[in-house]
Coordinates of C-alpha atoms and ligand atoms in Angstrom, one line a residue:
X1 CA -8.5 -5.5 -5.8
X2 CA -6.9 -6.2 -2.7
X3 CA -8.2 -3.8 0.0
X4 CA -7.4 -4.5 3.4
X5 CA -7.9 -3.1 6.8
X6 CA -4.9 -3.5 8.9
X7 CA -6.4 -3.4 12.7
X8 CA -5.3 -3.4 16.1
X9 CA -4.8 -1.0 19.2
X10 CA -1.9 1.7 19.0
X11 CA 1.2 0.1 19.4
X12 CA 0.1 -3.3 17.7
X13 CA 2.6 -2.6 15.0
X14 CA 0.3 -1.6 12.2
X15 CA 3.0 0.9 11.1
X16 CA 5.9 -1.8 10.9
X17 CA 3.9 -4.2 9.2
X18 CA 2.4 -1.9 6.8
X19 CA 6.1 -1.2 5.3
X20 CA 6.4 -4.9 4.5
X21 CA 3.1 -5.3 3.1
X22 CA 3.2 -2.4 0.9
X23 CA 6.8 -3.6 -0.7
X24 CA 5.4 -7.0 -1.4
X25 CA 2.2 -6.2 -2.2
X26 CA 2.1 -3.2 -3.9
X27 CA -0.9 -1.8 -2.2
X28 CA -1.5 2.3 -1.6
X29 CA -1.1 3.0 2.0
X30 CA -3.4 4.9 3.6
X31 CA -2.7 5.9 7.5
X32 CA -5.2 8.4 8.8
X33 CA -2.9 9.2 11.6
X34 CA 0.3 9.9 9.4
X35 CA -2.2 12.0 7.2
X36 CA -3.2 13.9 10.3
X37 CA 0.4 14.3 11.3
X38 CA 1.1 15.5 8.0
X39 CA -1.6 18.1 8.1
X40 CA -0.2 19.0 11.6
X41 CA 3.1 19.6 10.4
X42 CA 2.3 21.7 7.4
X43 CA 0.0 23.9 9.9
X44 CA -3.2 23.6 8.2
X45 CA -6.5 24.6 9.8
X46 CA -7.4 20.8 10.1
X47 CA -4.2 20.0 11.4
X48 CA -4.6 22.8 14.3
X49 CA -8.0 21.0 15.1
X50 CA -6.6 17.7 15.0
X51 CA -3.7 18.4 17.0
X52 CA -5.6 19.2 20.2
X53 CA -7.6 16.1 20.5
X54 CA -4.9 13.7 19.0
X55 CA -2.4 15.2 22.1
X56 CA -5.5 14.2 24.7
X57 CA -5.8 10.6 22.9
X58 CA -9.4 11.4 21.6
X59 CA -10.6 10.0 18.3
X60 CA -11.0 13.1 15.6
X61 CA -14.6 13.5 14.1
X62 CA -15.5 10.7 11.7
X63 CA -16.5 13.1 9.1
X64 CA -13.0 14.5 9.1
X65 CA -11.2 11.1 8.4
X66 CA -13.8 9.8 5.9
X67 CA -13.4 12.5 3.7
X68 CA -9.7 12.5 3.9
X69 CA -9.9 8.7 2.9
X70 CA -12.2 9.5 0.3
X71 CA -10.2 12.0 -1.6
X72 CA -7.0 9.8 -1.0
X73 CA -9.2 7.2 -2.8
X74 CA -10.1 9.5 -5.5
X75 CA -6.2 10.6 -5.9
X76 CA -5.3 6.8 -6.7
X77 CA -7.6 5.5 -9.7
X78 CA -5.1 2.8 -10.7
X79 CA -4.1 1.4 -7.5
X80 CA -4.1 -2.4 -7.2
X81 CA -5.6 -1.9 -3.8
X82 CA -5.3 -0.4 -0.5
X83 CA -3.9 -0.8 2.7
X84 CA -6.1 1.1 5.5
X85 CA -4.2 1.8 8.4
X86 CA -5.8 3.2 11.8
X87 CA -9.2 3.5 9.8
X88 CA -11.9 2.8 10.3
X89 CA -11.8 3.4 14.0
X90 CA -15.5 3.4 14.3
X91 CA -18.7 1.6 13.1
X92 CA -20.0 4.7 11.1
X93 CA -16.1 4.8 9.6
X94 CA -16.6 1.2 8.5
X95 CA -19.9 1.7 6.9
X96 CA -19.0 4.8 5.1
X97 CA -15.6 2.9 3.8
X98 CA -18.2 -0.1 2.4
X99 CA -20.0 2.6 0.7
X100 CA -16.9 4.6 -1.1
X101 CA -15.5 1.3 -2.1
X102 CA -18.8 0.0 -3.3
X103 CA -19.0 3.2 -5.6
X104 CA -16.2 1.7 -7.1
X105 CA -17.4 -1.4 -7.5
X106 CA -15.1 -2.7 -4.9
X107 CA -15.0 -4.0 -1.5
X108 CA -12.8 -4.8 1.8
X109 CA -11.0 -8.1 1.0
X110 CA -10.1 -8.6 4.7
X111 CA -9.0 -7.5 8.0
X112 CA -6.2 -8.1 10.0
X113 CA -6.2 -7.5 13.7
X114 CA -2.9 -7.6 15.4
X115 CA -3.2 -9.0 18.9
X116 CA -0.6 -7.6 21.4
X117 CA -1.0 -7.6 25.5
X118 CA -2.1 -4.4 27.2
X119 CA 1.1 -4.4 29.1
X120 CA 3.1 -5.0 26.1
X121 CA 1.5 -1.7 24.3
X122 CA 1.9 0.5 27.4
X123 CA 5.5 -0.7 27.0
X124 CA 6.5 -0.6 23.5
X125 CA 4.5 3.0 23.5
X126 CA 6.4 4.8 26.1
X127 CA 9.7 3.3 24.7
X128 CA 8.4 4.7 21.0
X129 CA 7.7 8.3 22.9
X130 CA 11.2 8.4 23.9
X131 CA 12.9 7.2 20.9
X132 CA 10.8 9.0 18.3
X133 CA 8.7 12.0 20.2
X134 CA 5.2 11.5 19.3
X135 CA 3.6 14.2 21.4
X136 CA 1.1 11.6 22.1
X137 CA 3.1 8.7 23.2
X138 CA 3.0 10.0 27.1
X139 CA 1.7 7.5 29.6
X140 CA -1.2 9.7 30.4
X141 CA -2.3 10.1 26.7
X142 CA -1.5 6.3 25.9
X143 CA -4.0 5.3 28.9
X144 CA -6.7 7.6 26.7
X145 CA -6.2 6.1 23.7
X146 CA -6.6 2.3 24.8
X147 CA -9.6 3.4 26.5
X148 CA -10.8 5.3 22.9
X149 CA -9.9 1.4 21.3
X150 CA -11.8 -0.6 23.6
X151 CA -14.9 1.5 23.6
X152 CA -15.3 2.8 20.0
X153 CA -12.6 0.8 17.8
X154 CA -13.1 -2.7 19.2
X155 CA -16.7 -3.0 17.7
X156 CA -15.5 -2.5 14.3
X157 CA -13.7 -6.1 14.4
X158 CA -17.1 -7.4 14.6
X159 CA -18.3 -5.5 12.2
X160 CA -15.9 -7.2 9.8
X161 CA -16.4 -10.8 11.6
X162 CA -19.9 -10.6 10.4
X163 CA -18.7 -10.5 6.8
X164 CA -16.5 -13.4 7.4
X165 CA -13.4 -11.1 6.7
X166 CA -11.9 -10.8 10.2
X167 CA -8.4 -12.8 10.7
X168 CA -6.5 -12.6 13.9
X169 CA -2.5 -12.4 13.8
X170 CA -0.3 -12.7 17.1
X171 CA 1.3 -9.4 17.4
X172 CA 4.2 -10.3 19.3
X173 CA 7.5 -12.3 18.6
X174 CA 9.8 -11.3 15.8
X175 CA 8.5 -9.0 12.8
X176 CA 9.5 -11.5 10.0
X177 CA 7.2 -14.0 11.9
X178 CA 4.5 -11.9 12.4
X179 CA 4.6 -10.7 8.5
X180 CA 4.9 -14.5 7.4
X181 CA 1.4 -15.1 9.0
X182 CA 0.0 -11.9 7.6
X183 CA 1.1 -13.2 4.0
X184 CA -0.4 -16.8 4.4
X185 CA -3.6 -14.9 4.8
X186 CA -3.1 -12.2 2.0
X187 CA -1.9 -14.9 -0.6
X188 CA -5.1 -16.5 -0.2
X189 CA -6.7 -13.7 -1.5
X190 CA -4.4 -12.8 -4.2
Ligands
LIG1 P1 -2.7 6.6 15.4 O1 -1.5 7.2 14.5 O2 -3.1 5.7 14.0 O3 -2.3 5.6 16.4 O4 -3.4 7.9 15.0 C1 -3.2 9.2 16.1 C2 -4.0 9.9 16.6 O5 -4.9 10.5 15.2 C3 -5.1 9.2 17.3 O6 -5.1 8.8 18.5 C4 -6.6 10.0 16.9 O7 -6.6 11.1 17.7 C5 -6.4 10.6 15.5 N1 -7.0 9.2 14.3 C6 -6.3 8.8 13.5 N2 -6.8 8.0 12.9 C7 -7.9 8.2 13.1 C8 -9.5 7.9 12.9 N3 -9.7 6.5 11.9 N4 -10.5 8.3 13.4 C9 -10.3 9.1 14.5 N5 -9.4 9.5 14.6 C10 -8.0 9.2 14.3

């Protein structure tokens, strides 16, 4: 299996690059942010609880996202691999993911970390907020999300670096050029 963690701060282009990766490598896309927004749109109890945190730019509890990912993995027994987008975002989530995959006799192949400057991130997120109306793409919430990323999520890169699985990719420039760099790395695993 090819199991990829697509990593980077909010606005790094994880969603955009996931689209290309799924198409070419035929992986199942698991985005915890998308799954949570789906829960909000159907008005589930989980969605209602998550929305309060998401609108403040705060991470939802580990057990919530870990359970979501675990059931999505179980729902796709024939997957050639998964792309994890926006997950894991804490060390506890990364450890839980390693255990889940081990139970299926597989593991994370690599982490792709998209590098974009804070200035560019803020510019992109404010633009996305205006164009797509995402309720957490406001200037105030963006600051909190970047802060959550720097304190809780950034250490996850070291977790995979310690396993020799971390690859850094420049996340600025043309979408196709960024994808070309990603493809070079993924081809070395498939
Ligand atoms: P995203 O679409 O990945 O930027 O996620 C939007 C929001 O959903 C985040 O700001 C968090 O509140 C929540 N969220 C998404 N993924 C996770 C995760 N793996 N752990 C905790 N919270 C998450």
